[in-house]
Amino acid sequence: MVRDSVVRIGLVLPDVLGTYGDSGNATVLRKRLEWRGYRAEIVDLAVGETVPNSLDFYLLGGGEDRAQTLAVAHLTANPGMQEAASRGAVVLAICAGLQILGHDFTGTDGVTHRGLSLLDVRTTPGTAARAVGELLTTPDPALLTATMTGFENHQGHTKVGPNAKPLSKVVYGTGNGDGADGAYAGRVVGTYMHGPVLARNPAFADLLLSWAVGEPLAPLDIPVIEKLRDERKRAVQALANRRKRLLRF
Ligand code: GLN
């Protein structure tokens, strides 16, 4: 079935926020909609362009500290995404994206920058080594039952305040740095998972899409995605076993 209206997916500042293939999340959303007969369009919103408040979905990716301050300045001057979020549009933010949605974030130089205050989180540099590697989590069961897998690369640690909830519990990796990964409030969601996260976690992609289209979505059977998920889970298991051995000797 082909639906009349077009689901519009904004890729927010892909020129400064889009490390580790995060822009691929937009392609995953578009394909998963098209495979079910919806029409979908990706709207690239580069630095310097106005951010419309009329889109259904906004995606923000990762980036380094300098890119984050640039992104906040642009999105503060062009608050279309924040306006859309207040009427229920879906926002998914990865890593640096998660950090800039918070109230503030402190870079490795010790300078604190204001965020967009779309999510009740705050970020400061972790004291341990930079978190780089696989991240495996179990999401809040109110949202999802499938395990989530991704790749993380960040120095910042994030505290979730009372007006947001952690997205998931860390099984392997660092995430927010306190045993949880990411945060969500309403339809605004953030995670430390690159990968891109929506390619590696189809149930998560479909949850967010069902919010955007306003109806549950029929499952899609794509065996290669399950193969990828199994392969990544086995890789994490091998890393965890190796760490146990290293700890023992
Ligand atoms: N600059 C941030 C940090 O290191 C985010 C990094 C990223 O988005 N990969 O914490």
GROMACS .gro file of C-alpha atoms and ligand atoms in nm:
model
  259
    1MET     CA    1   0.000   0.000   0.000
    2VAL     CA    2   0.130   0.350  -0.080
    3ARG     CA    3   0.019   0.617   0.165
    4ASP     CA    4  -0.058   0.973   0.049
    5SER     CA    5   0.150   1.184   0.283
    6VAL     CA    6   0.529   1.193   0.283
    7VAL     CA    7   0.720   1.126   0.607
    8ARG     CA    8   0.990   1.393   0.619
    9ILE     CA    9   1.317   1.308   0.793
   10GLY     CA   10   1.553   1.595   0.876
   11LEU     CA   11   1.924   1.518   0.885
   12VAL     CA   12   2.038   1.796   1.115
   13LEU     CA   13   2.379   1.948   1.035
   14PRO     CA   14   2.530   1.640   0.869
   15ASP     CA   15   2.827   1.859   0.771
   16VAL     CA   16   2.933   1.898   1.136
   17LEU     CA   17   2.743   1.622   1.321
   18GLY     CA   18   2.774   1.289   1.143
   19THR     CA   19   3.073   1.082   1.252
   20TYR     CA   20   3.088   0.701   1.225
   21GLY     CA   21   2.817   0.668   0.962
   22ASP     CA   22   2.543   0.836   1.169
   23SER     CA   23   2.389   0.988   0.855
   24GLY     CA   24   2.304   0.628   0.759
   25ASN     CA   25   2.026   0.642   1.019
   26ALA     CA   26   1.828   0.859   0.776
   27THR     CA   27   1.865   0.601   0.498
   28VAL     CA   28   1.753   0.323   0.734
   29LEU     CA   29   1.439   0.518   0.828
   30ARG     CA   30   1.357   0.597   0.466
   31LYS     CA   31   1.405   0.237   0.350
   32ARG     CA   32   1.204   0.087   0.637
   33LEU     CA   33   0.917   0.323   0.551
   34GLU     CA   34   0.935   0.256   0.176
   35TRP     CA   35   0.943  -0.122   0.225
   36ARG     CA   36   0.605  -0.082   0.394
   37GLY     CA   37   0.454   0.142   0.129
   38TYR     CA   38   0.503   0.480   0.296
   39ARG     CA   39   0.660   0.767   0.106
   40ALA     CA   40   0.959   0.924   0.277
   41GLU     CA   41   1.198   1.207   0.206
   42ILE     CA   42   1.534   1.296   0.365
   43VAL     CA   43   1.589   1.669   0.411
   44ASP     CA   44   1.955   1.768   0.457
   45LEU     CA   45   1.982   2.067   0.690
   46ALA     CA   46   2.336   2.200   0.658
   47VAL     CA   47   2.500   2.475   0.864
   48GLY     CA   48   2.369   2.811   0.748
   49GLU     CA   49   2.028   2.676   0.644
   50THR     CA   50   1.702   2.747   0.824
   51VAL     CA   51   1.570   2.447   1.020
   52PRO     CA   52   1.201   2.394   0.935
   53ASN     CA   53   0.965   2.307   1.220
   54SER     CA   54   0.738   2.102   0.995
   55LEU     CA   55   0.935   1.776   0.969
   56ASP     CA   56   0.828   1.446   1.126
   57PHE     CA   57   1.169   1.325   1.238
   58TYR     CA   58   1.499   1.496   1.324
   59LEU     CA   59   1.833   1.312   1.340
   60LEU     CA   60   2.154   1.439   1.497
   61GLY     CA   61   2.485   1.251   1.483
   62GLY     CA   62   2.818   1.260   1.660
   63GLY     CA   63   3.097   1.513   1.635
   64GLU     CA   64   3.378   1.662   1.832
   65ASP     CA   65   3.358   1.939   2.092
   66ARG     CA   66   3.412   2.229   1.847
   67ALA     CA   67   3.142   2.096   1.614
   68GLN     CA   68   2.905   2.075   1.910
   69THR     CA   69   2.935   2.445   1.999
   70LEU     CA   70   2.885   2.538   1.634
   71ALA     CA   71   2.576   2.317   1.619
   72VAL     CA   72   2.426   2.470   1.935
   73ALA     CA   73   2.482   2.824   1.803
   74HIS     CA   74   2.310   2.736   1.474
   75LEU     CA   75   2.018   2.550   1.633
   76THR     CA   76   1.963   2.825   1.890
   77ALA     CA   77   1.939   3.082   1.610
   78ASN     CA   78   1.720   2.840   1.406
   79PRO     CA   79   1.493   2.671   1.662
   80GLY     CA   80   1.276   2.474   1.417
   81MET     CA   81   1.372   2.136   1.563
   82GLN     CA   82   1.294   2.247   1.920
   83GLU     CA   83   0.954   2.384   1.805
   84ALA     CA   84   0.878   2.057   1.626
   85ALA     CA   85   0.978   1.852   1.932
   86SER     CA   86   0.737   2.050   2.148
   87ARG     CA   87   0.448   1.939   1.919
   88GLY     CA   88   0.560   1.574   1.928
   89ALA     CA   89   0.803   1.531   1.636
   90VAL     CA   90   1.058   1.254   1.693
   91VAL     CA   91   1.419   1.349   1.766
   92LEU     CA   92   1.702   1.094   1.774
   93ALA     CA   93   2.044   1.219   1.878
   94ILE     CA   94   2.369   1.023   1.884
   95CYS     CA   95   2.667   1.095   2.113
   96ALA     CA   96   2.758   1.463   2.052
   97GLY     CA   97   2.395   1.502   1.943
   98LEU     CA   98   2.278   1.368   2.281
   99GLN     CA   99   2.519   1.599   2.462
  100ILE     CA  100   2.397   1.913   2.284
  101LEU     CA  101   2.031   1.829   2.356
  102GLY     CA  102   2.115   1.858   2.727
  103HIS     CA  103   2.136   2.168   2.946
  104ASP     CA  104   2.513   2.193   2.913
  105PHE     CA  105   2.828   2.001   2.829
  106THR     CA  106   3.185   2.051   2.942
  107GLY     CA  107   3.462   1.978   2.693
  108THR     CA  108   3.802   1.825   2.764
  109ASP     CA  109   3.938   2.184   2.796
  110GLY     CA  110   3.717   2.232   3.104
  111VAL     CA  111   3.494   2.494   2.938
  112THR     CA  112   3.120   2.448   2.990
  113HIS     CA  113   2.890   2.527   2.696
  114ARG     CA  114   2.514   2.571   2.700
  115GLY     CA  115   2.305   2.308   2.525
  116LEU     CA  116   1.951   2.323   2.387
  117SER     CA  117   1.777   2.193   2.704
  118LEU     CA  118   1.556   1.955   2.505
  119LEU     CA  119   1.657   1.668   2.735
  120ASP     CA  120   1.724   1.681   3.109
  121VAL     CA  121   2.088   1.569   3.085
  122ARG     CA  122   2.428   1.724   3.158
  123THR     CA  123   2.766   1.608   3.029
  124THR     CA  124   3.115   1.638   3.177
  125PRO     CA  125   3.438   1.466   3.070
  126GLY     CA  126   3.481   1.120   3.221
  127THR     CA  127   3.792   1.068   3.432
  128ALA     CA  128   3.872   0.727   3.278
  129ALA     CA  129   4.018   0.674   2.931
  130ARG     CA  130   3.803   0.764   2.631
  131ALA     CA  131   3.528   0.508   2.577
  132VAL     CA  132   3.598   0.343   2.243
  133GLY     CA  133   3.448   0.012   2.132
  134GLU     CA  134   3.136  -0.200   2.133
  135LEU     CA  135   2.838  -0.103   2.348
  136LEU     CA  136   2.569  -0.359   2.435
  137THR     CA  137   2.261  -0.261   2.637
  138THR     CA  138   1.915  -0.373   2.748
  139PRO     CA  139   1.664  -0.097   2.680
  140ASP     CA  140   1.397   0.030   2.918
  141PRO     CA  141   1.133  -0.246   2.890
  142ALA     CA  142   0.866   0.023   2.865
  143LEU     CA  143   1.009   0.090   2.519
  144LEU     CA  144   1.164  -0.226   2.377
  145THR     CA  145   1.255  -0.584   2.455
  146ALA     CA  146   1.536  -0.644   2.199
  147THR     CA  147   1.895  -0.594   2.315
  148MET     CA  148   2.064  -0.290   2.161
  149THR     CA  149   2.411  -0.298   2.005
  150GLY     CA  150   2.632  -0.016   1.882
  151PHE     CA  151   2.977   0.137   1.871
  152GLU     CA  152   3.086   0.415   2.105
  153ASN     CA  153   3.368   0.669   2.090
  154HIS     CA  154   3.348   0.954   2.340
  155GLN     CA  155   3.507   1.119   2.640
  156GLY     CA  156   3.194   1.275   2.786
  157HIS     CA  157   2.987   1.115   3.062
  158THR     CA  158   2.622   1.207   3.089
  159LYS     CA  159   2.395   1.238   3.394
  160VAL     CA  160   2.024   1.196   3.339
  161GLY     CA  161   1.806   1.430   3.548
  162PRO     CA  162   1.456   1.365   3.690
  163ASN     CA  163   1.274   1.490   3.380
  164ALA     CA  164   1.423   1.223   3.153
  165LYS     CA  165   1.481   0.848   3.181
  166PRO     CA  166   1.786   0.645   3.084
  167LEU     CA  167   1.727   0.473   2.750
  168SER     CA  168   1.894   0.147   2.850
  169LYS     CA  169   2.117  -0.041   3.095
  170VAL     CA  170   2.474  -0.113   2.989
  171VAL     CA  171   2.568  -0.481   2.960
  172TYR     CA  172   2.907  -0.413   2.799
  173GLY     CA  173   3.080  -0.080   2.735
  174THR     CA  174   3.055   0.265   2.894
  175GLY     CA  175   2.748   0.453   2.769
  176ASN     CA  176   2.666   0.744   3.002
  177GLY     CA  177   2.941   0.629   3.240
  178ASP     CA  178   2.714   0.527   3.529
  179GLY     CA  179   2.570   0.195   3.410
  180ALA     CA  180   2.309   0.347   3.181
  181ASP     CA  181   2.312   0.456   2.819
  182GLY     CA  182   2.131   0.751   2.667
  183ALA     CA  183   1.813   0.922   2.774
  184TYR     CA  184   1.460   0.985   2.659
  185ALA     CA  185   1.167   1.210   2.741
  186GLY     CA  186   0.854   1.181   2.531
  187ARG     CA  187   0.973   1.140   2.173
  188VAL     CA  188   1.315   1.296   2.222
  189VAL     CA  189   1.574   1.018   2.247
  190GLY     CA  190   1.953   1.014   2.276
  191THR     CA  191   2.214   0.739   2.288
  192TYR     CA  192   2.591   0.696   2.269
  193MET     CA  193   2.548   0.428   2.002
  194HIS     CA  194   2.690   0.486   1.657
  195GLY     CA  195   2.687   0.203   1.411
  196PRO     CA  196   2.461   0.347   1.268
  197VAL     CA  197   2.234   0.258   1.557
  198LEU     CA  198   1.919   0.218   1.347
  199ALA     CA  199   2.087  -0.027   1.107
  200ARG     CA  200   2.200  -0.241   1.400
  201ASN     CA  201   1.872  -0.218   1.595
  202PRO     CA  202   1.570  -0.253   1.366
  203ALA     CA  203   1.321  -0.282   1.653
  204PHE     CA  204   1.443   0.053   1.785
  205ALA     CA  205   1.410   0.204   1.435
  206ASP     CA  206   1.053   0.075   1.409
  207LEU     CA  207   0.959   0.204   1.755
  208LEU     CA  208   1.066   0.556   1.658
  209LEU     CA  209   0.900   0.524   1.318
  210SER     CA  210   0.573   0.413   1.475
  211TRP     CA  211   0.579   0.735   1.682
  212ALA     CA  212   0.643   0.939   1.365
  213VAL     CA  213   0.365   0.780   1.157
  214GLY     CA  214   0.121   0.743   1.447
  215GLU     CA  215   0.051   0.371   1.402
  216PRO     CA  216   0.223   0.040   1.476
  217LEU     CA  217   0.429  -0.100   1.190
  218ALA     CA  218   0.415  -0.453   1.056
  219PRO     CA  219   0.743  -0.640   1.119
  220LEU     CA  220   0.995  -0.677   0.834
  221ASP     CA  221   1.183  -1.001   0.802
  222ILE     CA  222   1.539  -0.920   0.692
  223PRO     CA  223   1.763  -1.217   0.788
  224VAL     CA  224   2.088  -1.033   0.712
  225ILE     CA  225   2.016  -0.783   0.992
  226GLU     CA  226   1.969  -1.066   1.243
  227LYS     CA  227   2.298  -1.215   1.118
  228LEU     CA  228   2.472  -0.881   1.177
  229ARG     CA  229   2.321  -0.855   1.526
  230ASP     CA  230   2.431  -1.208   1.618
  231GLU     CA  231   2.780  -1.142   1.484
  232ARG     CA  232   2.811  -0.820   1.690
  233LYS     CA  233   2.677  -0.989   2.006
  234ARG     CA  234   2.931  -1.268   1.964
  235ALA     CA  235   3.205  -1.007   1.918
  236VAL     CA  236   3.103  -0.842   2.247
  237GLN     CA  237   3.093  -1.180   2.421
  238ALA     CA  238   3.448  -1.252   2.299
  239LEU     CA  239   3.566  -0.912   2.424
  240ALA     CA  240   3.400  -0.970   2.763
  241ASN     CA  241   3.560  -1.315   2.795
  242ARG     CA  242   3.899  -1.175   2.703
  243ARG     CA  243   3.863  -0.901   2.965
  244LYS     CA  244   3.773  -1.162   3.229
  245ARG     CA  245   4.087  -1.360   3.139
  246LEU     CA  246   4.300  -1.046   3.153
  247LEU     CA  247   4.156  -0.959   3.493
  248ARG     CA  248   4.228  -1.308   3.622
  249PHE     CA  249   4.601  -1.312   3.536
  250GLN     N1  250   3.295   1.521   2.172
  250GLN     C1  251   3.214   1.430   2.243
  250GLN     C2  252   3.290   1.343   2.341
  250GLN     O1  253   3.404   1.309   2.316
  250GLN     C3  254   3.129   1.348   2.146
  250GLN     C4  255   3.208   1.250   2.064
  250GLN     C5  256   3.125   1.184   1.955
  250GLN     O2  257   3.020   1.233   1.916
  250GLN     N2  258   3.173   1.073   1.904
  250GLN     O3  259   3.234   1.307   2.442
   0.00000   0.00000   0.00000
